[in-house]
Structure formats: C-alpha cells, structure tokens
Amino acid sequence: MRALRLSLSVLLALFFLVPISWMLIVSIKDEGMKITGVLDWYKPPYTFDAYAYIFQETSLVRWMFNSLVIASAVTMLTLLVSSLSAFALSKIKFRYQKFMFVLILAGLLIPGEAILISLYQVVKELGLLDSYQGLILPAVASPFAVVVLKSFFDAVPNELLESAEMDGGSKLRIYASIVMPLAKPALASIVILTFIAQWNNFLWPFIAITSEELFTLPMGIPTLMTQYSEDYVRPMAINSVASIPVMVAFLFFERQIVKGLSFSGIKG
C-alpha cells in the first residue's frame, strides 16, 4: 500500500513538473529550433538570448513591478480588513451580527463579472480609472477571506480572550496579540491565495487601465505573444520569468498553506 501511494505521488509530481521543465528548457533554446519531440528538448545549443531580449527590449520588468505592487498592496489590505471584520463577527457581540455575516456570505454567490459594469461606474465617478488605486481598492473586499478567517477565530476559546480582557487588554490588543498569532495558518492561506489571484488577474486591469506604463503582467504578456506566435522560445522565457514570484511565495509559505487548507477544508 505504501509503495502504491509512493508511486502515485511520483506520478503526480511528474505530471506537474514536466510542463514546468518543458517551459524552462524551451526558454533557453535557439529561436526557430525544432522542439516538438521530447528528444529535441535536450539537443544543444542552449542560450539565454531570449532572456536578454525580454529584459532589454520589452517592458516586462515594469509590468512585473506593477503586478508586484498591486498584488502586495491588495494582499496586505485584504488581510487587514478581512481579519478585523472576521474578529468582529466572531468575538464581538453587536446588533445584526448574524445578518451581517449572512450578507457577507451572500457575496460568495455573486460572480465578479456580474458587477463589472457597476464597479466601473463607481471607480470612474471617483476618478480612479487608469491608476494604482483603481486596481487595488475594488479588490480589497473579500467575502471568502472573511468567511475563512471567521471559522478560524471561532475555534479560539472565548475563555482565553475573557481572561485577557480581565487583565486589562483592549479588544484591539487581544486581536493583535492573541487571535492573530493563533491564526497564522489561515492568514498564510489568505496571503498566498489572494496574491496569486491578483498576480493572475486580467479582466479588471484590462477594463480599468489604458496606459501601457500601468499594465500588469497578464495584460502585457499577450502584447508580446502576438509578435512571436510562431516561435515558443521568447513566450516561454517570458512565462518563466513571470512565474518566479508566485513560485517563491508558495515555497516560502508552503507549510503554513498546507496547515491552513487542511484546517479550513479548502479544496484546490
């Protein structure tokens, strides 16, 4: 049984690693070389000319910077707003508390595409189109993050918080010193899921941004792909560079993510 599970694990690992290795190998091939067969992958010569080109002749670095700023800002603000909301819903008694939670829960049922027109009108009226703020602020409200964090906060014993309150701790201090440290796995899950979602977000930036200097990676990459549609080398080099920040973030938070997903029951 153990051997079977090990074999399945190896097969699954290969299933995910083969496309990534193909992307990396193709990105260091000469343009125009044949790469349709597996044996073609390992035939020299290899070169980093495609990487030199995309860094020197395209705006890829600028687009990566924009994506990094927007994804990081949205992640931090989402974490702050969602954790405070979840703490209030879980540990503070107030009027219409259950109604507020149901209202937030209902937000999970509404697809983002359904509110695009109204969202565009609001952002336009606020004068935030074609700006960082116009990309960041609409993405901060996350019903999913509130629901996940509330489920974690509900598991924190109320007796622990009441003891801290009797010792003179304020609600904000209890939130920062007790509840947040206990919820690290859930926070890590929210961080990586939000960061990846914003890193890959195409639809809203495509609608809200017109200036090329504010393009994000998902917007900028297709403009390069169309120029080299008959060759895979430069597109694979671009995708290799674009995937590095997400891979680093996942490896950095891997242990916390697994714990968080296991506890909350989120399925990938």
GROMACS .gro file of C-alpha atoms in nm:
model
  268
    1MET     CA    1   0.000   0.000   0.000
    2ARG     CA    2   0.283   0.234   0.091
    3ALA     CA    3   0.460   0.155  -0.238
    4LEU     CA    4   0.140   0.229  -0.430
    5ARG     CA    5   0.097   0.564  -0.259
    6LEU     CA    6   0.462   0.647  -0.325
    7SER     CA    7   0.422   0.557  -0.693
    8LEU     CA    8   0.110   0.771  -0.725
    9SER     CA    9   0.290   1.061  -0.557
   10VAL     CA   10   0.580   1.033  -0.801
   11LEU     CA   11   0.342   1.020  -1.097
   12LEU     CA   12   0.153   1.325  -0.975
   13ALA     CA   13   0.481   1.510  -0.917
   14LEU     CA   14   0.591   1.429  -1.273
   15PHE     CA   15   0.251   1.536  -1.404
   16PHE     CA   16   0.310   1.885  -1.266
   17LEU     CA   17   0.687   1.904  -1.318
   18VAL     CA   18   0.702   1.803  -1.686
   19PRO     CA   19   0.523   2.116  -1.820
   20ILE     CA   20   0.739   2.339  -1.599
   21SER     CA   21   1.063   2.171  -1.709
   22TRP     CA   22   0.948   2.191  -2.073
   23MET     CA   23   0.888   2.565  -2.032
   24LEU     CA   24   1.233   2.621  -1.877
   25ILE     CA   25   1.419   2.411  -2.136
   26VAL     CA   26   1.243   2.566  -2.434
   27SER     CA   27   1.316   2.913  -2.299
   28ILE     CA   28   1.693   2.853  -2.336
   29LYS     CA   29   1.678   2.710  -2.688
   30ASP     CA   30   1.771   2.897  -3.003
   31GLU     CA   31   1.478   3.059  -3.181
   32GLY     CA   32   1.344   2.851  -3.468
   33MET     CA   33   1.483   2.520  -3.337
   34LYS     CA   34   1.262   2.212  -3.356
   35ILE     CA   35   1.115   2.129  -3.014
   36THR     CA   36   0.815   1.911  -3.097
   37GLY     CA   37   0.972   1.585  -2.971
   38VAL     CA   38   1.098   1.507  -2.620
   39LEU     CA   39   1.445   1.424  -2.755
   40ASP     CA   40   1.454   1.768  -2.924
   41TRP     CA   41   1.444   1.930  -2.581
   42TYR     CA   42   1.790   1.806  -2.487
   43LYS     CA   43   1.971   1.885  -2.810
   44PRO     CA   44   2.217   2.176  -2.774
   45PRO     CA   45   2.289   2.457  -2.828
   46TYR     CA   46   2.138   2.643  -2.535
   47THR     CA   47   2.137   3.018  -2.499
   48PHE     CA   48   1.996   3.291  -2.275
   49ASP     CA   49   1.942   3.530  -2.565
   50ALA     CA   50   1.564   3.522  -2.516
   51TYR     CA   51   1.602   3.636  -2.152
   52ALA     CA   52   1.844   3.912  -2.256
   53TYR     CA   53   1.598   4.030  -2.518
   54ILE     CA   54   1.289   4.043  -2.298
   55PHE     CA   55   1.475   4.234  -2.025
   56GLN     CA   56   1.638   4.482  -2.264
   57GLU     CA   57   1.377   4.533  -2.536
   58THR     CA   58   1.041   4.494  -2.362
   59SER     CA   59   0.859   4.648  -2.065
   60LEU     CA   60   0.843   4.316  -1.878
   61VAL     CA   61   1.028   4.447  -1.571
   62ARG     CA   62   0.792   4.744  -1.547
   63TRP     CA   63   0.489   4.516  -1.576
   64MET     CA   64   0.632   4.283  -1.311
   65PHE     CA   65   0.683   4.581  -1.081
   66ASN     CA   66   0.320   4.690  -1.134
   67SER     CA   67   0.191   4.337  -1.068
   68LEU     CA   68   0.408   4.308  -0.757
   69VAL     CA   69   0.291   4.643  -0.616
   70ILE     CA   70  -0.076   4.573  -0.686
   71ALA     CA   71  -0.073   4.210  -0.566
   72SER     CA   72   0.121   4.300  -0.248
   73ALA     CA   73  -0.099   4.600  -0.165
   74VAL     CA   74  -0.422   4.407  -0.223
   75THR     CA   75  -0.292   4.116  -0.014
   76MET     CA   76  -0.193   4.332   0.284
   77LEU     CA   77  -0.514   4.539   0.278
   78THR     CA   78  -0.730   4.228   0.233
   79LEU     CA   79  -0.558   4.066   0.530
   80LEU     CA   80  -0.614   4.373   0.748
   81VAL     CA   81  -0.975   4.441   0.650
   82SER     CA   82  -1.083   4.076   0.645
   83SER     CA   83  -0.919   3.985   0.977
   84LEU     CA   84  -1.075   4.284   1.155
   85SER     CA   85  -1.415   4.201   1.006
   86ALA     CA   86  -1.385   3.833   1.095
   87PHE     CA   87  -1.273   3.918   1.451
   88ALA     CA   88  -1.574   4.144   1.500
   89LEU     CA   89  -1.814   3.884   1.361
   90SER     CA   90  -1.662   3.606   1.568
   91LYS     CA   91  -1.572   3.761   1.903
   92ILE     CA   92  -1.767   4.084   1.949
   93LYS     CA   93  -2.141   4.082   2.017
   94PHE     CA   94  -2.336   4.352   1.834
   95ARG     CA   95  -2.678   4.405   1.682
   96TYR     CA   96  -2.750   4.236   1.348
   97GLN     CA   97  -2.427   4.034   1.380
   98LYS     CA   98  -2.572   3.721   1.215
   99PHE     CA   99  -2.741   3.928   0.944
  100MET     CA  100  -2.408   4.095   0.861
  101PHE     CA  101  -2.237   3.756   0.834
  102VAL     CA  102  -2.513   3.620   0.606
  103LEU     CA  103  -2.480   3.934   0.393
  104ILE     CA  104  -2.104   3.879   0.358
  105LEU     CA  105  -2.162   3.508   0.294
  106ALA     CA  106  -2.402   3.601   0.012
  107GLY     CA  107  -2.115   3.787  -0.151
  108LEU     CA  108  -1.961   3.449  -0.235
  109LEU     CA  109  -2.261   3.370  -0.456
  110ILE     CA  110  -2.219   3.675  -0.682
  111PRO     CA  111  -1.963   3.627  -0.963
  112GLY     CA  112  -1.722   3.916  -1.013
  113GLU     CA  113  -1.824   3.952  -1.377
  114ALA     CA  114  -2.182   4.035  -1.271
  115ILE     CA  115  -2.076   4.359  -1.101
  116LEU     CA  116  -1.815   4.478  -1.351
  117ILE     CA  117  -2.031   4.750  -1.509
  118SER     CA  118  -2.146   4.899  -1.178
  119LEU     CA  119  -1.792   4.871  -1.040
  120TYR     CA  120  -1.655   5.051  -1.345
  121GLN     CA  121  -1.910   5.333  -1.299
  122VAL     CA  122  -1.820   5.375  -0.931
  123VAL     CA  123  -1.445   5.378  -0.998
  124LYS     CA  124  -1.497   5.622  -1.285
  125GLU     CA  125  -1.703   5.860  -1.068
  126LEU     CA  126  -1.427   5.853  -0.806
  127GLY     CA  127  -1.170   5.944  -1.072
  128LEU     CA  128  -0.964   5.630  -1.007
  129LEU     CA  129  -0.958   5.481  -1.355
  130ASP     CA  130  -0.612   5.422  -1.500
  131SER     CA  131  -0.442   5.436  -1.158
  132TYR     CA  132  -0.297   5.204  -0.894
  133GLN     CA  133  -0.581   5.295  -0.658
  134GLY     CA  134  -0.839   5.192  -0.916
  135LEU     CA  135  -0.681   4.847  -0.937
  136ILE     CA  136  -0.618   4.797  -0.565
  137LEU     CA  137  -0.923   4.929  -0.377
  138PRO     CA  138  -1.200   4.730  -0.556
  139ALA     CA  139  -1.013   4.406  -0.487
  140VAL     CA  140  -0.974   4.454  -0.111
  141ALA     CA  141  -1.327   4.345  -0.013
  142SER     CA  142  -1.306   3.965   0.002
  143PRO     CA  143  -1.606   3.770   0.144
  144PHE     CA  144  -1.405   3.449   0.103
  145ALA     CA  145  -1.126   3.575   0.331
  146VAL     CA  146  -1.376   3.692   0.595
  147VAL     CA  147  -1.556   3.357   0.599
  148VAL     CA  148  -1.232   3.155   0.623
  149LEU     CA  149  -1.084   3.372   0.898
  150LYS     CA  150  -1.408   3.374   1.096
  151SER     CA  151  -1.405   2.994   1.101
  152PHE     CA  152  -1.054   3.007   1.249
  153PHE     CA  153  -1.140   3.275   1.503
  154ASP     CA  154  -1.448   3.076   1.614
  155ALA     CA  155  -1.210   2.796   1.719
  156VAL     CA  156  -1.021   3.026   1.957
  157PRO     CA  157  -1.163   2.966   2.309
  158ASN     CA  158  -1.365   3.260   2.439
  159GLU     CA  159  -1.232   3.188   2.791
  160LEU     CA  160  -0.882   3.278   2.671
  161LEU     CA  161  -1.000   3.614   2.541
  162GLU     CA  162  -1.208   3.683   2.853
  163SER     CA  163  -0.902   3.621   3.071
  164ALA     CA  164  -0.700   3.866   2.864
  165GLU     CA  165  -0.983   4.119   2.888
  166MET     CA  166  -0.996   4.082   3.267
  167ASP     CA  167  -0.623   4.160   3.275
  168GLY     CA  168  -0.697   4.493   3.108
  169GLY     CA  169  -0.641   4.402   2.745
  170SER     CA  170  -0.843   4.602   2.492
  171LYS     CA  171  -1.025   4.439   2.201
  172LEU     CA  172  -0.762   4.565   1.958
  173ARG     CA  173  -0.479   4.432   2.176
  174ILE     CA  174  -0.648   4.091   2.207
  175TYR     CA  175  -0.692   4.085   1.830
  176ALA     CA  176  -0.327   4.168   1.764
  177SER     CA  177  -0.160   3.974   2.047
  178ILE     CA  178  -0.371   3.660   2.083
  179VAL     CA  179  -0.606   3.593   1.795
  180MET     CA  180  -0.383   3.684   1.501
  181PRO     CA  181  -0.080   3.475   1.613
  182LEU     CA  182  -0.308   3.171   1.663
  183ALA     CA  183  -0.448   3.210   1.311
  184LYS     CA  184  -0.114   3.207   1.126
  185PRO     CA  185  -0.204   2.905   0.905
  186ALA     CA  186  -0.527   3.072   0.792
  187LEU     CA  187  -0.353   3.404   0.737
  188ALA     CA  188  -0.085   3.233   0.525
  189SER     CA  189  -0.356   3.068   0.316
  190ILE     CA  190  -0.529   3.401   0.258
  191VAL     CA  191  -0.196   3.564   0.171
  192ILE     CA  192  -0.095   3.314  -0.096
  193LEU     CA  193  -0.444   3.272  -0.246
  194THR     CA  194  -0.501   3.647  -0.265
  195PHE     CA  195  -0.153   3.715  -0.402
  196ILE     CA  196  -0.187   3.452  -0.676
  197ALA     CA  197  -0.537   3.570  -0.768
  198GLN     CA  198  -0.418   3.928  -0.808
  199TRP     CA  199  -0.095   3.825  -0.983
  200ASN     CA  200  -0.302   3.641  -1.246
  201ASN     CA  201  -0.589   3.892  -1.260
  202PHE     CA  202  -0.654   4.001  -1.616
  203LEU     CA  203  -1.017   4.113  -1.652
  204TRP     CA  204  -1.036   4.413  -1.418
  205PRO     CA  205  -0.694   4.563  -1.517
  206PHE     CA  206  -0.795   4.516  -1.882
  207ILE     CA  207  -1.107   4.726  -1.818
  208ALA     CA  208  -0.965   4.986  -1.581
  209ILE     CA  209  -0.620   5.054  -1.733
  210THR     CA  210  -0.535   5.224  -2.061
  211SER     CA  211  -0.177   5.348  -2.004
  212GLU     CA  212   0.093   5.099  -2.102
  213GLU     CA  213   0.314   5.202  -1.810
  214LEU     CA  214   0.042   5.075  -1.573
  215PHE     CA  215   0.000   4.739  -1.749
  216THR     CA  216   0.024   4.432  -1.529
  217LEU     CA  217   0.188   4.108  -1.644
  218PRO     CA  218  -0.136   3.938  -1.760
  219MET     CA  219  -0.209   4.246  -1.974
  220GLY     CA  220   0.141   4.295  -2.107
  221ILE     CA  221   0.236   3.936  -2.193
  222PRO     CA  222  -0.028   3.890  -2.467
  223THR     CA  223   0.103   4.201  -2.646
  224LEU     CA  224   0.440   4.025  -2.674
  225MET     CA  225   0.297   3.685  -2.760
  226THR     CA  226   0.123   3.808  -3.073
  227GLN     CA  227   0.455   3.922  -3.217
  228TYR     CA  228   0.617   3.580  -3.178
  229SER     CA  229   0.326   3.342  -3.221
  230GLU     CA  230   0.526   3.109  -3.448
  231ASP     CA  231   0.806   3.055  -3.200
  232TYR     CA  232   0.786   2.927  -2.842
  233VAL     CA  233   1.125   3.043  -2.714
  234ARG     CA  234   1.052   3.403  -2.615
  235PRO     CA  235   0.699   3.330  -2.485
  236MET     CA  236   0.840   3.051  -2.265
  237ALA     CA  237   1.118   3.282  -2.139
  238ILE     CA  238   0.855   3.545  -2.056
  239ASN     CA  239   0.636   3.292  -1.875
  240SER     CA  240   0.937   3.155  -1.684
  241VAL     CA  241   1.025   3.500  -1.551
  242ALA     CA  242   0.661   3.583  -1.477
  243SER     CA  243   0.611   3.267  -1.270
  244ILE     CA  244   0.913   3.320  -1.042
  245PRO     CA  245   0.748   3.549  -0.779
  246VAL     CA  246   0.450   3.315  -0.735
  247MET     CA  247   0.675   3.010  -0.700
  248VAL     CA  248   0.890   3.188  -0.443
  249ALA     CA  249   0.582   3.298  -0.248
  250PHE     CA  250   0.441   2.944  -0.248
  251LEU     CA  251   0.770   2.788  -0.135
  252PHE     CA  252   0.807   3.050   0.139
  253PHE     CA  253   0.458   2.987   0.281
  254GLU     CA  254   0.427   2.618   0.189
  255ARG     CA  255   0.399   2.475   0.540
  256GLN     CA  256   0.151   2.737   0.661
  257ILE     CA  257  -0.058   2.699   0.345
  258VAL     CA  258  -0.092   2.323   0.389
  259LYS     CA  259  -0.192   2.367   0.753
  260GLY     CA  260  -0.441   2.639   0.667
  261LEU     CA  261  -0.606   2.448   0.384
  262SER     CA  262  -0.626   2.132   0.596
  263PHE     CA  263  -0.790   2.317   0.885
  264SER     CA  264  -1.039   2.516   0.678
  265GLY     CA  265  -1.129   2.231   0.444
  266ILE     CA  266  -1.048   2.433   0.129
  267LYS     CA  267  -1.001   2.206  -0.169
  268GLY     CA  268  -0.769   2.306  -0.452
   0.00000   0.00000   0.00000
